[in-house]
Amino acid sequence: MPATNSSPSAAAPLSSIDRSIGWSLRREQNQIHSFLSPPDDATDAFQRRAAELLTNLFAPLADDVLSLAWTRRLLDAFLLCLEEFHTLLFGSGISPATRPPLDRLAADIFDRTVKALDLCNAVRDGLDLVRQWRKHLAIAAAVLASSSSSASSSSPPLGEAQIRRARKALTDLTILMLEDRDGGASSASATAPSVPVLERVLAWSAARQLQAIGEACPCPARRTTPPREASPRQSHTMGAVLFIVAFALVAAIPCQDRGLHVHFSVPRNLPCSGPITTLYERILDESKKKERKNSCGLLKEIHQIELSSRHLMEITDAAEFPLHEDKDTQVREAAQDLVQLCETIKEGLDPLEREVRQMFHRIVRTRTEILDCLSKPHGTQ
């Protein structure tokens, strides 16, 4: 048999051909795969955008957190994140949500959005409670401020009938807030449904809905995620944003069984983990304050209702008539504070309710499209 030529000069051309073929195959595979997954820059941009939107919530003064205006900004950030997430899933070509493992992650998002829809309804009911409280506050403000607005140095002091009417409105307000402190059980029973229906209503828990939203699959580590399969990180980012928004809403607005001791941890390798953790801890710290432990909600305006009504009740307690000039001035100033607070609540409630309604409809749309994708065979459009 002839000897095989194994010299380096003969092997070099063959090895170079093998390398060129391998590079060509890998390049073609990458080109094909790029049509099936969102580009890395789009994935990274979405995660950075989510982190930026949440970080911007801390830009104004710290006292603005959990106010009506701040809560609207929080919902604006959520709607922007959801819209960009929707674009990544359904924006072009074959939807990534139809391919494993993204189909499982999309199904997970689908399940958690059911809980979010329930919370949206509960939050809208809570906003109705705040609107009822404002009516009683407005009665007290109108009784006292009607004289205050036209008061002059020669005008008579506030009369006993005015003080009694204002105190009656504030007493009714206090009773309502005490009844709703347990999470709206009184408002649920006010409609007097049948016993089985009432039991189901009272068994509903905002805390359990939050826990269900927060329970998610572990986020894949960056080093184990293939370069073109970063989409699972998008789903986990959207899930984390959904949780913190729902958590803030339940904390701020009166809801049934709004326990905030919900276990939640966001993977540190997500860009939005920093602002989410900061907001989560900030809300927990606020709930632990002595004056907020028994509050109906952590909304800034709810706290102002409690403080203003309590202050006016204290300064009019055991008042002697006619009121002394200093006492009369003090009551009139407190009445003006009530007027301003009523205006702030009136201007903030309706826009916030519209935002919550928009959040509800956007989630419904996303759920519908995810369901359509999951019902199709893999690879179909």
mmCIF file of C-alpha atoms in Angstrom:
data_model
loop_
_atom_site.group_PDB
_atom_site.id
_atom_site.type_symbol
_atom_site.label_atom_id
_atom_site.label_comp_id
_atom_site.label_asym_id
_atom_site.label_seq_id
_atom_site.Cartn_x
_atom_site.Cartn_y
_atom_site.Cartn_z
ATOM 1 C CA MET A 1 0.000 0.000 0.000
ATOM 2 C CA PRO A 2 1.319 3.440 -0.736
ATOM 3 C CA ALA A 3 2.269 5.474 2.282
ATOM 4 C CA THR A 4 -0.174 8.241 3.333
ATOM 5 C CA ASN A 5 1.161 11.750 2.871
ATOM 6 C CA SER A 6 0.817 13.379 6.285
ATOM 7 C CA SER A 7 3.193 16.245 5.813
ATOM 8 C CA PRO A 8 2.173 19.712 7.195
ATOM 9 C CA SER A 9 2.182 21.220 3.699
ATOM 10 C CA ALA A 10 -0.547 18.801 2.566
ATOM 11 C CA ALA A 11 -2.712 19.179 5.719
ATOM 12 C CA ALA A 12 -2.752 22.988 5.705
ATOM 13 C CA PRO A 13 -5.103 23.467 2.704
ATOM 14 C CA LEU A 14 -7.588 20.918 4.111
ATOM 15 C CA SER A 15 -7.711 22.581 7.537
ATOM 16 C CA SER A 16 -8.248 26.030 6.013
ATOM 17 C CA ILE A 17 -11.135 24.661 3.919
ATOM 18 C CA ASP A 18 -12.721 23.117 7.058
ATOM 19 C CA ARG A 19 -12.466 26.417 8.920
ATOM 20 C CA SER A 20 -14.001 28.398 6.061
ATOM 21 C CA ILE A 21 -16.900 25.921 5.765
ATOM 22 C CA GLY A 22 -17.481 26.069 9.549
ATOM 23 C CA TRP A 23 -17.470 29.864 9.570
ATOM 24 C CA SER A 24 -19.890 29.932 6.641
ATOM 25 C CA LEU A 25 -22.311 27.518 8.326
ATOM 26 C CA ARG A 26 -22.230 29.436 11.599
ATOM 27 C CA ARG A 27 -22.783 32.718 9.784
ATOM 28 C CA GLU A 28 -25.808 31.286 7.937
ATOM 29 C CA GLN A 29 -27.223 29.842 11.169
ATOM 30 C CA ASN A 30 -26.900 33.202 12.893
ATOM 31 C CA GLN A 31 -28.578 34.931 9.965
ATOM 32 C CA ILE A 32 -31.503 32.487 10.045
ATOM 33 C CA HIS A 33 -31.816 32.699 13.824
ATOM 34 C CA SER A 34 -31.835 36.475 13.734
ATOM 35 C CA PHE A 35 -35.204 36.344 11.992
ATOM 36 C CA LEU A 36 -36.668 34.306 14.854
ATOM 37 C CA SER A 37 -35.633 36.335 17.893
ATOM 38 C CA PRO A 38 -35.620 40.020 18.726
ATOM 39 C CA PRO A 39 -32.209 41.661 18.287
ATOM 40 C CA ASP A 40 -30.019 42.000 21.336
ATOM 41 C CA ASP A 41 -30.128 45.789 21.106
ATOM 42 C CA ALA A 42 -33.955 45.758 21.228
ATOM 43 C CA THR A 43 -33.923 43.456 24.250
ATOM 44 C CA ASP A 44 -31.336 45.530 26.083
ATOM 45 C CA ALA A 45 -33.113 48.744 25.144
ATOM 46 C CA PHE A 46 -36.376 47.470 26.653
ATOM 47 C CA GLN A 47 -34.696 46.528 29.921
ATOM 48 C CA ARG A 48 -32.834 49.832 30.121
ATOM 49 C CA ARG A 49 -36.036 51.705 29.317
ATOM 50 C CA ALA A 50 -37.928 49.937 32.109
ATOM 51 C CA ALA A 51 -35.143 50.757 34.577
ATOM 52 C CA GLU A 52 -35.077 54.383 33.426
ATOM 53 C CA LEU A 53 -38.841 54.847 33.762
ATOM 54 C CA LEU A 54 -38.852 53.464 37.300
ATOM 55 C CA THR A 55 -35.788 55.468 38.312
ATOM 56 C CA ASN A 56 -37.437 58.683 37.106
ATOM 57 C CA LEU A 57 -40.195 58.152 39.671
ATOM 58 C CA PHE A 58 -37.734 59.204 42.365
ATOM 59 C CA ALA A 59 -36.631 62.355 40.541
ATOM 60 C CA PRO A 60 -38.994 64.855 42.273
ATOM 61 C CA LEU A 61 -39.146 65.479 45.992
ATOM 62 C CA ALA A 62 -39.312 62.365 48.141
ATOM 63 C CA ASP A 63 -42.588 63.560 49.712
ATOM 64 C CA ASP A 64 -44.316 63.137 46.352
ATOM 65 C CA VAL A 65 -44.138 59.329 46.495
ATOM 66 C CA LEU A 66 -47.542 57.621 46.894
ATOM 67 C CA SER A 67 -49.492 60.794 46.139
ATOM 68 C CA LEU A 68 -52.251 60.924 43.533
ATOM 69 C CA ALA A 69 -49.976 62.682 41.046
ATOM 70 C CA TRP A 70 -47.095 60.261 41.655
ATOM 71 C CA THR A 71 -49.376 57.230 41.284
ATOM 72 C CA ARG A 72 -50.464 58.532 37.887
ATOM 73 C CA ARG A 73 -46.811 58.797 36.862
ATOM 74 C CA LEU A 74 -46.293 55.225 38.061
ATOM 75 C CA LEU A 75 -49.135 54.015 35.842
ATOM 76 C CA ASP A 76 -47.770 56.036 32.930
ATOM 77 C CA ALA A 77 -44.444 54.227 33.339
ATOM 78 C CA PHE A 78 -46.212 50.862 33.445
ATOM 79 C CA LEU A 79 -48.232 51.583 30.300
ATOM 80 C CA LEU A 80 -45.077 52.587 28.425
ATOM 81 C CA CYS A 81 -43.311 49.395 29.538
ATOM 82 C CA LEU A 82 -46.290 47.265 28.548
ATOM 83 C CA GLU A 83 -46.485 48.914 25.129
ATOM 84 C CA GLU A 84 -42.790 48.290 24.422
ATOM 85 C CA PHE A 85 -43.101 44.718 25.700
ATOM 86 C CA HIS A 86 -46.081 44.244 23.399
ATOM 87 C CA THR A 87 -44.034 45.559 20.472
ATOM 88 C CA LEU A 88 -41.208 43.121 21.192
ATOM 89 C CA LEU A 89 -43.606 40.181 21.319
ATOM 90 C CA PHE A 90 -45.876 41.017 18.406
ATOM 91 C CA GLY A 91 -44.200 43.848 16.539
ATOM 92 C CA SER A 92 -42.855 42.040 13.487
ATOM 93 C CA GLY A 93 -42.552 38.640 11.863
ATOM 94 C CA ILE A 94 -43.020 35.397 13.759
ATOM 95 C CA SER A 95 -43.907 36.158 17.344
ATOM 96 C CA PRO A 96 -41.258 35.000 19.845
ATOM 97 C CA ALA A 97 -44.104 34.139 22.204
ATOM 98 C CA THR A 98 -44.977 31.085 20.084
ATOM 99 C CA ARG A 99 -41.637 29.310 20.590
ATOM 100 C CA PRO A 100 -40.350 27.464 23.644
ATOM 101 C CA PRO A 101 -39.238 28.442 26.218
ATOM 102 C CA LEU A 102 -40.968 31.757 25.560
ATOM 103 C CA ASP A 103 -44.361 30.119 25.178
ATOM 104 C CA ARG A 104 -44.113 28.958 28.797
ATOM 105 C CA LEU A 105 -43.020 32.409 29.949
ATOM 106 C CA ALA A 106 -45.802 34.055 27.958
ATOM 107 C CA ALA A 107 -48.283 31.673 29.567
ATOM 108 C CA ASP A 108 -46.890 32.677 32.963
ATOM 109 C CA ILE A 109 -47.420 36.360 32.163
ATOM 110 C CA PHE A 110 -50.916 35.435 30.929
ATOM 111 C CA ASP A 111 -51.797 33.830 34.277
ATOM 112 C CA ARG A 112 -50.452 36.702 36.346
ATOM 113 C CA THR A 113 -52.355 39.312 34.369
ATOM 114 C CA VAL A 114 -55.606 37.695 35.527
ATOM 115 C CA LYS A 115 -54.676 38.671 39.081
ATOM 116 C CA ALA A 116 -53.711 42.152 37.903
ATOM 117 C CA LEU A 117 -57.162 42.626 36.362
ATOM 118 C CA ASP A 118 -58.782 41.715 39.681
ATOM 119 C CA LEU A 119 -56.573 44.254 41.433
ATOM 120 C CA CYS A 120 -57.518 46.943 38.907
ATOM 121 C CA ASN A 121 -61.173 46.427 39.802
ATOM 122 C CA ALA A 122 -60.365 46.506 43.519
ATOM 123 C CA VAL A 123 -58.384 49.725 43.110
ATOM 124 C CA ARG A 124 -61.275 51.381 41.282
ATOM 125 C CA ASP A 125 -63.562 50.414 44.173
ATOM 126 C CA GLY A 126 -61.000 51.903 46.550
ATOM 127 C CA LEU A 127 -60.975 55.155 44.602
ATOM 128 C CA ASP A 128 -64.758 55.273 44.975
ATOM 129 C CA LEU A 129 -64.288 55.021 48.744
ATOM 130 C CA VAL A 130 -61.895 57.971 48.697
ATOM 131 C CA ARG A 131 -64.436 59.891 46.635
ATOM 132 C CA GLN A 132 -67.091 59.228 49.314
ATOM 133 C CA TRP A 133 -64.712 60.397 52.031
ATOM 134 C CA ARG A 134 -64.080 63.575 50.092
ATOM 135 C CA LYS A 135 -67.814 64.346 50.040
ATOM 136 C CA HIS A 136 -67.946 64.401 53.849
ATOM 137 C CA LEU A 137 -64.771 66.451 53.971
ATOM 138 C CA ALA A 138 -66.257 68.890 51.465
ATOM 139 C CA ILE A 139 -69.370 69.341 53.627
ATOM 140 C CA ALA A 140 -67.255 70.406 56.594
ATOM 141 C CA ALA A 141 -65.152 72.654 54.387
ATOM 142 C CA ALA A 142 -68.209 74.285 52.798
ATOM 143 C CA VAL A 143 -69.895 74.979 56.139
ATOM 144 C CA LEU A 144 -66.850 76.701 57.596
ATOM 145 C CA ALA A 145 -65.272 78.195 54.487
ATOM 146 C CA SER A 146 -68.485 79.870 53.303
ATOM 147 C CA SER A 147 -68.086 82.320 56.134
ATOM 148 C CA SER A 148 -64.305 82.321 55.971
ATOM 149 C CA SER A 149 -64.207 83.452 52.342
ATOM 150 C CA SER A 150 -66.269 86.538 53.095
ATOM 151 C CA ALA A 151 -64.873 87.103 56.537
ATOM 152 C CA SER A 152 -63.504 90.493 57.459
ATOM 153 C CA SER A 153 -62.200 92.064 60.603
ATOM 154 C CA SER A 154 -65.733 93.134 61.501
ATOM 155 C CA SER A 155 -67.517 89.877 60.620
ATOM 156 C CA PRO A 156 -68.979 87.840 63.466
ATOM 157 C CA PRO A 157 -67.166 84.664 64.545
ATOM 158 C CA LEU A 158 -68.284 81.252 63.409
ATOM 159 C CA GLY A 159 -71.484 80.184 65.101
ATOM 160 C CA GLU A 160 -72.277 77.079 67.105
ATOM 161 C CA ALA A 161 -74.543 75.665 64.376
ATOM 162 C CA GLN A 162 -71.729 75.846 61.823
ATOM 163 C CA ILE A 163 -69.264 74.154 64.134
ATOM 164 C CA ARG A 164 -71.742 71.407 65.009
ATOM 165 C CA ARG A 165 -72.533 70.752 61.337
ATOM 166 C CA ALA A 166 -68.858 70.559 60.435
ATOM 167 C CA ARG A 167 -68.104 68.233 63.346
ATOM 168 C CA LYS A 168 -71.027 65.994 62.337
ATOM 169 C CA ALA A 169 -69.606 65.650 58.813
ATOM 170 C CA LEU A 170 -66.123 64.885 60.152
ATOM 171 C CA THR A 171 -67.523 62.346 62.626
ATOM 172 C CA ASP A 172 -69.335 60.549 59.800
ATOM 173 C CA LEU A 173 -66.091 60.620 57.821
ATOM 174 C CA THR A 174 -64.149 59.081 60.698
ATOM 175 C CA ILE A 175 -66.731 56.316 61.100
ATOM 176 C CA LEU A 176 -66.567 55.507 57.388
ATOM 177 C CA MET A 177 -62.785 55.341 57.412
ATOM 178 C CA LEU A 178 -62.795 53.103 60.482
ATOM 179 C CA GLU A 179 -65.292 50.746 58.830
ATOM 180 C CA ASP A 180 -63.218 50.586 55.658
ATOM 181 C CA ARG A 181 -59.952 50.100 57.515
ATOM 182 C CA ASP A 182 -60.370 46.324 57.312
ATOM 183 C CA GLY A 183 -60.378 46.476 53.541
ATOM 184 C CA GLY A 184 -63.846 47.455 52.443
ATOM 185 C CA ALA A 185 -65.852 44.643 54.041
ATOM 186 C CA SER A 186 -68.597 47.110 54.912
ATOM 187 C CA SER A 187 -68.903 48.303 51.329
ATOM 188 C CA ALA A 188 -69.079 44.712 50.138
ATOM 189 C CA SER A 189 -71.891 43.904 52.548
ATOM 190 C CA ALA A 190 -73.753 47.135 51.799
ATOM 191 C CA THR A 191 -75.170 45.701 48.593
ATOM 192 C CA ALA A 192 -76.603 42.734 50.573
ATOM 193 C CA PRO A 193 -75.903 39.931 48.085
ATOM 194 C CA SER A 194 -76.835 36.329 48.758
ATOM 195 C CA VAL A 195 -74.810 34.552 51.440
ATOM 196 C CA PRO A 196 -72.717 32.354 49.077
ATOM 197 C CA VAL A 197 -71.875 35.371 46.909
ATOM 198 C CA LEU A 198 -71.021 37.441 49.978
ATOM 199 C CA GLU A 199 -68.745 34.686 51.267
ATOM 200 C CA ARG A 200 -66.885 34.624 47.950
ATOM 201 C CA VAL A 201 -66.571 38.412 47.996
ATOM 202 C CA LEU A 202 -65.226 38.467 51.537
ATOM 203 C CA ALA A 203 -62.828 35.611 50.750
ATOM 204 C CA TRP A 204 -61.117 37.703 48.089
ATOM 205 C CA SER A 205 -57.725 38.995 49.181
ATOM 206 C CA ALA A 206 -55.530 41.644 47.582
ATOM 207 C CA ALA A 207 -52.540 40.164 49.392
ATOM 208 C CA ARG A 208 -53.095 36.765 47.768
ATOM 209 C CA GLN A 209 -53.396 38.356 44.349
ATOM 210 C CA LEU A 210 -50.102 40.162 44.921
ATOM 211 C CA GLN A 211 -48.421 36.956 46.021
ATOM 212 C CA ALA A 212 -49.621 35.193 42.872
ATOM 213 C CA ILE A 213 -48.270 37.999 40.685
ATOM 214 C CA GLY A 214 -44.924 37.939 42.484
ATOM 215 C CA GLU A 215 -44.443 34.196 42.135
ATOM 216 C CA ALA A 216 -42.471 33.663 38.925
ATOM 217 C CA CYS A 217 -39.932 31.303 37.444
ATOM 218 C CA PRO A 218 -36.297 32.133 38.287
ATOM 219 C CA CYS A 219 -34.813 34.510 35.782
ATOM 220 C CA PRO A 220 -32.124 32.814 33.677
ATOM 221 C CA ALA A 221 -28.624 33.997 34.454
ATOM 222 C CA ARG A 222 -26.969 36.138 31.810
ATOM 223 C CA ARG A 223 -24.141 33.665 31.310
ATOM 224 C CA THR A 224 -26.593 30.822 30.572
ATOM 225 C CA THR A 225 -28.749 32.791 28.157
ATOM 226 C CA PRO A 226 -27.777 32.307 24.484
ATOM 227 C CA PRO A 227 -26.910 35.532 22.674
ATOM 228 C CA ARG A 228 -30.094 35.523 20.590
ATOM 229 C CA GLU A 229 -32.409 34.142 23.282
ATOM 230 C CA ALA A 230 -32.604 37.138 25.595
ATOM 231 C CA SER A 231 -36.380 37.306 25.305
ATOM 232 C CA PRO A 232 -36.989 35.358 28.545
ATOM 233 C CA ARG A 233 -35.385 38.293 30.319
ATOM 234 C CA GLN A 234 -37.987 40.572 28.742
ATOM 235 C CA SER A 235 -40.774 38.476 30.248
ATOM 236 C CA HIS A 236 -39.178 38.521 33.684
ATOM 237 C CA THR A 237 -38.613 42.265 33.444
ATOM 238 C CA MET A 238 -42.267 42.843 32.535
ATOM 239 C CA GLY A 239 -43.382 40.526 35.333
ATOM 240 C CA ALA A 240 -41.286 42.418 37.890
ATOM 241 C CA VAL A 241 -42.652 45.766 36.700
ATOM 242 C CA LEU A 242 -46.204 44.402 36.880
ATOM 243 C CA PHE A 243 -45.658 43.287 40.465
ATOM 244 C CA ILE A 244 -44.187 46.535 41.778
ATOM 245 C CA VAL A 245 -46.950 48.588 40.144
ATOM 246 C CA ALA A 246 -49.649 46.331 41.606
ATOM 247 C CA PHE A 247 -47.883 46.405 44.981
ATOM 248 C CA ALA A 248 -47.795 50.213 45.003
ATOM 249 C CA LEU A 249 -51.472 50.468 44.010
ATOM 250 C CA VAL A 250 -52.605 48.077 46.748
ATOM 251 C CA ALA A 251 -50.440 49.898 49.281
ATOM 252 C CA ALA A 252 -51.781 53.332 48.353
ATOM 253 C CA ILE A 253 -55.480 52.666 47.690
ATOM 254 C CA PRO A 254 -57.946 51.013 50.113
ATOM 255 C CA CYS A 255 -58.373 47.352 49.129
ATOM 256 C CA GLN A 256 -59.780 44.288 50.827
ATOM 257 C CA ASP A 257 -57.128 42.444 52.859
ATOM 258 C CA ARG A 258 -54.323 44.661 51.603
ATOM 259 C CA GLY A 259 -51.563 42.974 53.587
ATOM 260 C CA LEU A 260 -48.211 44.183 52.285
ATOM 261 C CA HIS A 261 -46.005 41.467 53.757
ATOM 262 C CA VAL A 262 -45.675 39.713 50.420
ATOM 263 C CA HIS A 263 -42.514 37.789 49.620
ATOM 264 C CA PHE A 264 -40.891 39.090 46.474
ATOM 265 C CA SER A 265 -37.375 39.220 45.115
ATOM 266 C CA VAL A 266 -36.239 40.482 41.737
ATOM 267 C CA PRO A 267 -33.124 38.904 40.161
ATOM 268 C CA ARG A 268 -30.167 41.223 40.547
ATOM 269 C CA ASN A 269 -29.058 40.653 36.970
ATOM 270 C CA LEU A 270 -32.105 42.553 35.706
ATOM 271 C CA PRO A 271 -31.312 46.223 35.021
ATOM 272 C CA CYS A 272 -34.553 47.275 36.722
ATOM 273 C CA SER A 273 -33.797 45.395 39.955
ATOM 274 C CA GLY A 274 -32.335 48.504 41.620
ATOM 275 C CA PRO A 275 -35.314 50.873 41.287
ATOM 276 C CA ILE A 276 -37.828 48.071 41.911
ATOM 277 C CA THR A 277 -36.109 47.036 45.141
ATOM 278 C CA THR A 278 -35.808 50.678 46.226
ATOM 279 C CA LEU A 279 -39.511 51.317 45.662
ATOM 280 C CA TYR A 280 -40.501 48.044 47.341
ATOM 281 C CA GLU A 281 -38.473 48.880 50.460
ATOM 282 C CA ARG A 282 -39.673 52.485 50.465
ATOM 283 C CA ILE A 283 -43.309 51.392 50.544
ATOM 284 C CA LEU A 284 -42.649 48.855 53.292
ATOM 285 C CA ASP A 285 -40.856 51.492 55.382
ATOM 286 C CA GLU A 286 -43.791 53.857 54.918
ATOM 287 C CA SER A 287 -46.245 51.184 56.064
ATOM 288 C CA LYS A 288 -44.217 50.593 59.241
ATOM 289 C CA LYS A 289 -44.447 54.194 60.435
ATOM 290 C CA LYS A 290 -46.421 54.509 63.641
ATOM 291 C CA GLU A 291 -48.957 56.953 62.224
ATOM 292 C CA ARG A 292 -49.545 54.815 59.113
ATOM 293 C CA LYS A 293 -49.856 51.314 60.569
ATOM 294 C CA ASN A 294 -53.639 51.451 60.938
ATOM 295 C CA SER A 295 -54.304 53.598 57.890
ATOM 296 C CA CYS A 296 -56.789 52.618 55.184
ATOM 297 C CA GLY A 297 -54.121 53.303 52.580
ATOM 298 C CA LEU A 298 -50.696 54.860 52.207
ATOM 299 C CA LEU A 299 -51.887 57.421 49.670
ATOM 300 C CA LYS A 300 -50.557 60.831 50.697
ATOM 301 C CA GLU A 301 -53.969 62.457 50.373
ATOM 302 C CA ILE A 302 -55.567 59.831 52.643
ATOM 303 C CA HIS A 303 -53.037 60.700 55.326
ATOM 304 C CA GLN A 304 -53.845 64.389 54.849
ATOM 305 C CA ILE A 305 -57.560 63.638 55.262
ATOM 306 C CA GLU A 306 -56.841 61.917 58.567
ATOM 307 C CA LEU A 307 -54.580 64.711 59.817
ATOM 308 C CA SER A 308 -56.820 67.595 58.728
ATOM 309 C CA SER A 309 -60.045 66.129 60.092
ATOM 310 C CA ARG A 310 -58.370 65.188 63.376
ATOM 311 C CA HIS A 311 -56.895 68.677 63.735
ATOM 312 C CA LEU A 312 -60.226 70.393 63.135
ATOM 313 C CA MET A 313 -61.996 68.088 65.583
ATOM 314 C CA GLU A 314 -59.384 68.851 68.241
ATOM 315 C CA ILE A 315 -59.512 72.632 67.927
ATOM 316 C CA THR A 316 -63.331 72.680 67.994
ATOM 317 C CA ASP A 317 -63.660 70.239 70.884
ATOM 318 C CA ALA A 318 -65.430 71.803 73.883
ATOM 319 C CA ALA A 319 -65.418 75.163 72.146
ATOM 320 C CA GLU A 320 -67.082 78.058 73.954
ATOM 321 C CA PHE A 321 -69.400 80.308 71.988
ATOM 322 C CA PRO A 322 -69.041 82.900 70.760
ATOM 323 C CA LEU A 323 -65.575 81.799 69.692
ATOM 324 C CA HIS A 324 -62.615 83.790 70.888
ATOM 325 C CA GLU A 325 -60.910 85.728 68.114
ATOM 326 C CA ASP A 326 -57.796 83.532 68.164
ATOM 327 C CA LYS A 327 -59.868 80.349 68.137
ATOM 328 C CA ASP A 328 -62.044 81.681 65.319
ATOM 329 C CA THR A 329 -58.962 82.495 63.231
ATOM 330 C CA GLN A 330 -57.545 79.038 63.908
ATOM 331 C CA VAL A 331 -60.749 77.325 62.779
ATOM 332 C CA ARG A 332 -60.970 79.436 59.623
ATOM 333 C CA GLU A 333 -57.376 78.570 58.685
ATOM 334 C CA ALA A 334 -58.109 74.872 59.207
ATOM 335 C CA ALA A 335 -61.200 75.255 57.016
ATOM 336 C CA GLN A 336 -59.089 76.724 54.203
ATOM 337 C CA ASP A 337 -56.767 73.730 54.465
ATOM 338 C CA LEU A 338 -59.805 71.478 53.997
ATOM 339 C CA VAL A 339 -60.842 73.430 50.911
ATOM 340 C CA GLN A 340 -57.410 73.049 49.326
ATOM 341 C CA LEU A 341 -57.295 69.346 50.178
ATOM 342 C CA CYS A 342 -60.736 68.775 48.633
ATOM 343 C CA GLU A 343 -59.598 70.490 45.435
ATOM 344 C CA THR A 344 -56.421 68.398 45.290
ATOM 345 C CA ILE A 345 -58.378 65.164 45.695
ATOM 346 C CA LYS A 346 -61.021 66.211 43.172
ATOM 347 C CA GLU A 347 -58.395 67.094 40.563
ATOM 348 C CA GLY A 348 -56.442 63.876 41.115
ATOM 349 C CA LEU A 349 -59.082 61.165 41.528
ATOM 350 C CA ASP A 350 -60.723 61.222 38.107
ATOM 351 C CA PRO A 351 -57.459 61.234 36.098
ATOM 352 C CA LEU A 352 -56.095 58.404 38.242
ATOM 353 C CA GLU A 353 -59.253 56.364 37.736
ATOM 354 C CA ARG A 354 -58.919 56.847 33.974
ATOM 355 C CA GLU A 355 -55.324 55.609 34.183
ATOM 356 C CA VAL A 356 -56.421 52.500 36.087
ATOM 357 C CA ARG A 357 -59.131 51.866 33.495
ATOM 358 C CA GLN A 358 -56.575 52.254 30.716
ATOM 359 C CA MET A 359 -54.243 49.849 32.503
ATOM 360 C CA PHE A 360 -57.097 47.329 32.675
ATOM 361 C CA HIS A 361 -57.871 47.564 28.948
ATOM 362 C CA ARG A 362 -54.209 47.395 27.906
ATOM 363 C CA ILE A 363 -53.709 44.239 29.959
ATOM 364 C CA VAL A 364 -56.847 42.705 28.435
ATOM 365 C CA ARG A 365 -55.532 43.426 24.938
ATOM 366 C CA THR A 366 -52.140 41.890 25.714
ATOM 367 C CA ARG A 367 -53.762 38.811 27.284
ATOM 368 C CA THR A 368 -55.970 38.345 24.230
ATOM 369 C CA GLU A 369 -53.036 38.464 21.834
ATOM 370 C CA ILE A 370 -50.941 36.141 24.003
ATOM 371 C CA LEU A 371 -53.842 33.679 24.070
ATOM 372 C CA ASP A 372 -54.103 33.844 20.281
ATOM 373 C CA CYS A 373 -50.373 33.146 19.948
ATOM 374 C CA LEU A 374 -50.399 30.252 22.397
ATOM 375 C CA SER A 375 -53.324 28.647 20.571
ATOM 376 C CA LYS A 376 -51.392 28.522 17.285
ATOM 377 C CA PRO A 377 -48.887 25.806 16.307
ATOM 378 C CA HIS A 378 -45.238 26.755 16.625
ATOM 379 C CA GLY A 379 -43.911 28.612 13.623
ATOM 380 C CA THR A 380 -47.230 30.014 12.402
ATOM 381 C CA GLN A 381 -47.908 33.724 12.244
#
